[in-house]
């Protein structure tokens, strides 16, 4: 049995299937963890969701910003954007079923696995975490959003999740500002400062860091005891320079590669076409 974590698929269904074939992935034996952004920008979001739902017992998924955006469009809570490639999915007869399945997925996932180095803890999120968040706090805050997404008022969250404010986390935040800020760290963060102020407008690589800002993973402390897995930031090209923080988005949808990593031995496998 192997556990593989895969970077942002973004509707690139053909590459997903080719990479799993290369690995000889078996749903009877192996597990696939997905760091989010399953859909959008690529050509086959519908096929991607159908496939992952079909193998749901063998998959662990966290939601990314594009997945949440799809849910908001489907529920009439936000308009589509010019670069979206979701029309086939939105028109599909099983879109309701797929959206309900996706809406129940978490924003953070934790597990302990037996690896070649012994038992190891793993935390998977789409983008990152705030400075000062412990593992348990990250899971608890993610659960607040997950609970709201799964209850009858979920459309109100989807309507109110967009926006860059508040710019930082503090424990006294309430209501939709609280939920939005949690979501922005878990699904959108790249750069922040040492007190967690976000710069969500900067999407390039490390050389684009604004003065006083660094990658979020320069300020976290969870990786002292837990390996962190994330996607979202293709400009990193899969590199963080941190032995226990692994970037999995290697930008296949932008013409580069789709990457998986085996969690038992940290071996990476990629496909470029």
Short mmCIF file of C-alpha atoms in Angstrom, two decimals:
data_model
loop_
_atom_site.label_atom_id
_atom_site.label_comp_id
_atom_site.label_asym_id
_atom_site.label_seq_id
_atom_site.Cartn_x
_atom_site.Cartn_y
_atom_site.Cartn_z
CA UNK A 1 0.00 0.00 0.00
CA UNK A 2 1.20 3.49 -0.90
CA UNK A 3 -0.17 6.92 -0.10
CA UNK A 4 0.31 9.53 -2.80
CA UNK A 5 -0.33 13.27 -2.51
CA UNK A 6 -0.97 15.09 -5.78
CA UNK A 7 -0.67 18.76 -6.66
CA UNK A 8 -3.35 21.00 -8.14
CA UNK A 9 -5.18 19.04 -10.85
CA UNK A 10 -7.32 21.96 -12.08
CA UNK A 11 -9.42 19.93 -14.47
CA UNK A 12 -6.44 18.30 -16.20
CA UNK A 13 -8.10 14.89 -16.21
CA UNK A 14 -5.96 13.26 -18.89
CA UNK A 15 -2.75 14.09 -17.02
CA UNK A 16 -4.26 12.83 -13.76
CA UNK A 17 -5.13 9.46 -15.27
CA UNK A 18 -1.78 9.19 -17.05
CA UNK A 19 0.12 9.88 -13.85
CA UNK A 20 -1.89 7.35 -11.86
CA UNK A 21 -1.29 4.80 -14.61
CA UNK A 22 2.44 5.52 -14.43
CA UNK A 23 2.29 4.79 -10.69
CA UNK A 24 0.20 1.64 -11.24
CA UNK A 25 -2.19 3.17 -8.72
CA UNK A 26 -4.77 0.71 -7.39
CA UNK A 27 -7.90 1.74 -5.49
CA UNK A 28 -7.79 -1.65 -3.75
CA UNK A 29 -4.34 -0.98 -2.37
CA UNK A 30 -3.36 2.70 -2.51
CA UNK A 31 -4.61 6.08 -1.29
CA UNK A 32 -4.61 9.41 -3.14
CA UNK A 33 -4.51 12.72 -1.27
CA UNK A 34 -5.47 15.84 -3.24
CA UNK A 35 -4.28 19.29 -2.10
CA UNK A 36 -7.26 21.07 -3.66
CA UNK A 37 -8.03 23.03 -6.81
CA UNK A 38 -9.44 19.95 -8.45
CA UNK A 39 -11.25 22.08 -11.03
CA UNK A 40 -11.00 25.17 -13.26
CA UNK A 41 -8.48 26.56 -15.73
CA UNK A 42 -7.97 23.10 -17.24
CA UNK A 43 -10.26 21.53 -19.88
CA UNK A 44 -11.98 18.61 -18.09
CA UNK A 45 -13.22 19.60 -14.64
CA UNK A 46 -16.36 17.48 -15.02
CA UNK A 47 -14.44 14.28 -15.75
CA UNK A 48 -12.03 15.03 -12.91
CA UNK A 49 -14.80 15.32 -10.31
CA UNK A 50 -16.65 12.28 -11.64
CA UNK A 51 -13.51 10.17 -11.43
CA UNK A 52 -12.57 11.31 -7.92
CA UNK A 53 -16.11 10.78 -6.68
CA UNK A 54 -16.07 7.26 -8.16
CA UNK A 55 -12.94 6.41 -6.15
CA UNK A 56 -14.01 8.39 -3.08
CA UNK A 57 -13.15 5.57 -0.67
CA UNK A 58 -9.52 5.79 -1.82
CA UNK A 59 -9.24 9.59 -1.81
CA UNK A 60 -8.68 12.34 0.75
CA UNK A 61 -9.42 15.86 -0.50
CA UNK A 62 -9.08 19.38 0.87
CA UNK A 63 -10.86 22.25 -0.83
CA UNK A 64 -8.96 24.90 -2.75
CA UNK A 65 -10.00 28.39 -3.78
CA UNK A 66 -11.07 27.22 -7.24
CA UNK A 67 -13.22 24.47 -5.76
CA UNK A 68 -14.97 26.98 -3.50
CA UNK A 69 -15.37 29.34 -6.47
CA UNK A 70 -17.08 26.58 -8.45
CA UNK A 71 -19.50 25.96 -5.57
CA UNK A 72 -20.28 29.66 -5.33
CA UNK A 73 -21.01 29.93 -9.06
CA UNK A 74 -23.18 26.82 -9.06
CA UNK A 75 -25.23 28.07 -6.12
CA UNK A 76 -25.71 31.51 -7.71
CA UNK A 77 -23.58 33.18 -5.04
CA UNK A 78 -20.94 34.63 -7.38
CA UNK A 79 -20.55 35.36 -11.10
CA UNK A 80 -18.28 33.35 -13.36
CA UNK A 81 -14.98 34.96 -14.34
CA UNK A 82 -13.51 35.37 -17.81
CA UNK A 83 -10.77 32.77 -17.29
CA UNK A 84 -13.07 30.13 -15.76
CA UNK A 85 -13.40 26.84 -17.65
CA UNK A 86 -16.34 25.43 -15.71
CA UNK A 87 -19.17 25.64 -18.26
CA UNK A 88 -19.28 21.90 -19.05
CA UNK A 89 -19.33 21.03 -15.36
CA UNK A 90 -22.01 23.61 -14.57
CA UNK A 91 -24.26 22.31 -17.34
CA UNK A 92 -23.86 18.62 -16.46
CA UNK A 93 -26.91 16.68 -15.27
CA UNK A 94 -24.96 15.42 -12.26
CA UNK A 95 -23.55 18.83 -11.29
CA UNK A 96 -25.83 19.00 -8.25
CA UNK A 97 -24.62 15.60 -7.04
CA UNK A 98 -21.00 16.52 -7.62
CA UNK A 99 -21.32 19.89 -5.89
CA UNK A 100 -22.98 18.33 -2.84
CA UNK A 101 -20.20 15.73 -2.66
CA UNK A 102 -17.50 18.38 -2.96
CA UNK A 103 -19.12 20.72 -0.44
CA UNK A 104 -18.71 18.12 2.30
CA UNK A 105 -14.93 17.97 1.90
CA UNK A 106 -12.65 19.58 4.54
CA UNK A 107 -10.26 22.54 4.33
CA UNK A 108 -7.58 20.73 6.34
CA UNK A 109 -6.79 17.04 6.72
CA UNK A 110 -4.54 15.33 9.27
CA UNK A 111 -3.32 11.76 9.57
CA UNK A 112 -0.42 9.74 10.94
CA UNK A 113 1.19 7.26 8.54
CA UNK A 114 3.85 4.59 8.78
CA UNK A 115 6.76 5.76 6.64
CA UNK A 116 10.30 4.55 6.02
CA UNK A 117 11.29 6.77 8.94
CA UNK A 118 8.62 5.38 11.26
CA UNK A 119 5.24 6.92 12.18
CA UNK A 120 4.91 10.49 10.89
CA UNK A 121 2.21 13.15 11.18
CA UNK A 122 0.94 14.87 8.05
CA UNK A 123 -1.19 17.99 7.67
CA UNK A 124 -2.64 18.77 4.23
CA UNK A 125 -4.06 22.19 3.32
CA UNK A 126 -4.48 23.90 -0.02
CA UNK A 127 -2.47 27.10 0.54
CA UNK A 128 -1.09 27.54 4.05
CA UNK A 129 -1.66 28.58 7.66
CA UNK A 130 -1.32 31.69 9.80
CA UNK A 131 1.68 32.40 12.04
CA UNK A 132 0.97 31.15 15.53
CA UNK A 133 -1.61 28.55 14.59
CA UNK A 134 -0.95 25.21 16.23
CA UNK A 135 -1.93 21.97 14.56
CA UNK A 136 -5.03 21.65 16.71
CA UNK A 137 -6.01 25.26 16.17
CA UNK A 138 -5.65 24.87 12.41
CA UNK A 139 -7.92 21.83 12.45
CA UNK A 140 -10.42 23.53 14.76
CA UNK A 141 -10.63 26.69 12.65
CA UNK A 142 -10.91 24.69 9.45
CA UNK A 143 -13.77 22.77 11.09
CA UNK A 144 -15.64 26.04 11.69
CA UNK A 145 -15.76 26.69 7.95
CA UNK A 146 -16.49 23.04 7.18
CA UNK A 147 -19.45 23.08 9.58
CA UNK A 148 -20.89 26.18 7.96
CA UNK A 149 -20.44 24.70 4.48
CA UNK A 150 -22.35 21.58 5.49
CA UNK A 151 -25.33 23.28 7.15
CA UNK A 152 -28.47 24.81 5.64
CA UNK A 153 -27.01 28.34 5.55
CA UNK A 154 -23.99 27.43 3.43
CA UNK A 155 -25.00 29.78 0.62
CA UNK A 156 -24.54 32.75 2.95
CA UNK A 157 -20.94 31.72 3.50
CA UNK A 158 -20.34 31.33 -0.24
CA UNK A 159 -21.76 34.82 -0.83
CA UNK A 160 -19.55 36.33 1.86
CA UNK A 161 -16.28 34.43 1.42
CA UNK A 162 -14.84 36.74 -1.26
CA UNK A 163 -12.55 39.61 -0.29
CA UNK A 164 -9.10 40.35 1.15
CA UNK A 165 -10.25 41.81 4.48
CA UNK A 166 -9.57 41.45 7.36
CA UNK A 167 -5.88 41.39 6.47
CA UNK A 168 -4.85 39.29 9.48
CA UNK A 169 -6.18 36.76 11.95
CA UNK A 170 -7.10 37.55 15.53
CA UNK A 171 -9.13 35.40 17.87
CA UNK A 172 -11.84 38.02 18.41
CA UNK A 173 -13.01 37.92 14.78
CA UNK A 174 -16.65 36.91 14.44
CA UNK A 175 -19.21 36.01 11.81
CA UNK A 176 -18.33 36.08 8.13
CA UNK A 177 -15.17 38.10 8.71
CA UNK A 178 -13.90 35.25 10.85
CA UNK A 179 -14.85 32.58 8.33
CA UNK A 180 -13.44 34.59 5.42
CA UNK A 181 -10.10 35.10 7.17
CA UNK A 182 -9.78 31.41 8.02
CA UNK A 183 -10.58 30.56 4.41
CA UNK A 184 -8.07 33.08 3.05
CA UNK A 185 -5.22 31.51 5.02
CA UNK A 186 -6.15 27.93 4.20
CA UNK A 187 -6.94 28.45 0.50
CA UNK A 188 -5.27 31.68 -0.70
CA UNK A 189 -2.22 32.70 1.35
CA UNK A 190 1.23 32.98 -0.20
CA UNK A 191 2.96 35.91 1.45
CA UNK A 192 2.40 37.28 4.95
CA UNK A 193 4.41 39.08 7.62
CA UNK A 194 5.38 37.86 11.07
CA UNK A 195 2.03 38.84 12.59
CA UNK A 196 0.07 37.26 9.75
CA UNK A 197 -0.82 40.30 7.62
CA UNK A 198 -1.79 38.97 4.20
CA UNK A 199 -0.73 40.14 0.75
CA UNK A 200 -3.17 38.22 -1.39
CA UNK A 201 -2.52 40.38 -4.44
CA UNK A 202 0.99 39.01 -4.97
CA UNK A 203 0.97 35.66 -6.78
CA UNK A 204 4.47 35.38 -8.21
CA UNK A 205 7.52 33.60 -6.82
CA UNK A 206 9.82 34.43 -3.93
CA UNK A 207 11.53 37.30 -5.74
CA UNK A 208 8.20 39.17 -5.73
CA UNK A 209 7.93 39.28 -1.93
CA UNK A 210 6.86 42.77 -0.79
CA UNK A 211 9.11 44.48 1.75
CA UNK A 212 8.55 42.97 5.18
CA UNK A 213 6.75 39.91 3.79
CA UNK A 214 7.89 36.33 3.41
CA UNK A 215 6.30 33.02 2.39
CA UNK A 216 3.81 31.92 5.05
CA UNK A 217 5.92 28.85 5.83
CA UNK A 218 8.74 31.01 7.15
CA UNK A 219 6.59 31.83 10.18
CA UNK A 220 4.81 28.55 11.00
CA UNK A 221 5.80 26.22 13.86
CA UNK A 222 3.66 23.15 13.11
CA UNK A 223 6.38 21.46 11.06
CA UNK A 224 8.46 20.88 14.17
CA UNK A 225 6.27 17.83 14.74
CA UNK A 226 4.15 17.51 11.59
CA UNK A 227 4.92 17.44 7.87
CA UNK A 228 2.89 20.02 5.94
CA UNK A 229 1.62 19.36 2.41
CA UNK A 230 0.19 22.14 0.25
CA UNK A 231 -0.46 23.26 -3.32
CA UNK A 232 -1.72 26.58 -4.71
CA UNK A 233 1.65 28.23 -5.40
CA UNK A 234 2.86 27.02 -8.78
CA UNK A 235 5.58 29.69 -8.94
CA UNK A 236 7.49 27.82 -6.22
CA UNK A 237 7.99 24.97 -8.73
CA UNK A 238 7.61 22.46 -5.89
CA UNK A 239 10.44 23.85 -3.76
CA UNK A 240 10.33 25.40 -0.29
CA UNK A 241 13.79 24.67 1.06
CA UNK A 242 12.09 23.21 4.16
CA UNK A 243 12.50 19.46 4.75
CA UNK A 244 9.07 19.07 6.35
CA UNK A 245 7.07 21.47 4.17
CA UNK A 246 6.26 20.15 0.71
CA UNK A 247 4.87 22.22 -2.18
CA UNK A 248 3.01 19.98 -4.65
CA UNK A 249 1.66 22.43 -7.23
CA UNK A 250 4.13 22.34 -10.10
CA UNK A 251 1.93 24.15 -12.61
CA UNK A 252 0.72 21.53 -15.06
CA UNK A 253 -2.17 23.75 -16.13
CA UNK A 254 0.41 26.44 -16.99
CA UNK A 255 2.44 24.11 -19.21
CA UNK A 256 4.75 22.57 -16.65
CA UNK A 257 4.26 19.31 -14.71
CA UNK A 258 1.74 17.46 -12.57
CA UNK A 259 3.43 15.98 -9.52
CA UNK A 260 2.69 13.36 -6.90
CA UNK A 261 4.76 12.42 -3.88
CA UNK A 262 4.67 9.08 -2.11
CA UNK A 263 4.34 9.81 1.60
CA UNK A 264 5.97 6.59 2.70
CA UNK A 265 9.33 7.43 1.10
CA UNK A 266 8.99 11.04 -0.21
CA UNK A 267 9.75 9.96 -3.76
CA UNK A 268 8.28 12.33 -6.36
CA UNK A 269 6.83 11.42 -9.75
CA UNK A 270 5.80 13.87 -12.46
CA UNK A 271 4.22 14.00 -15.89
CA UNK A 272 4.50 16.83 -18.36
CA UNK A 273 2.15 15.84 -21.20
#
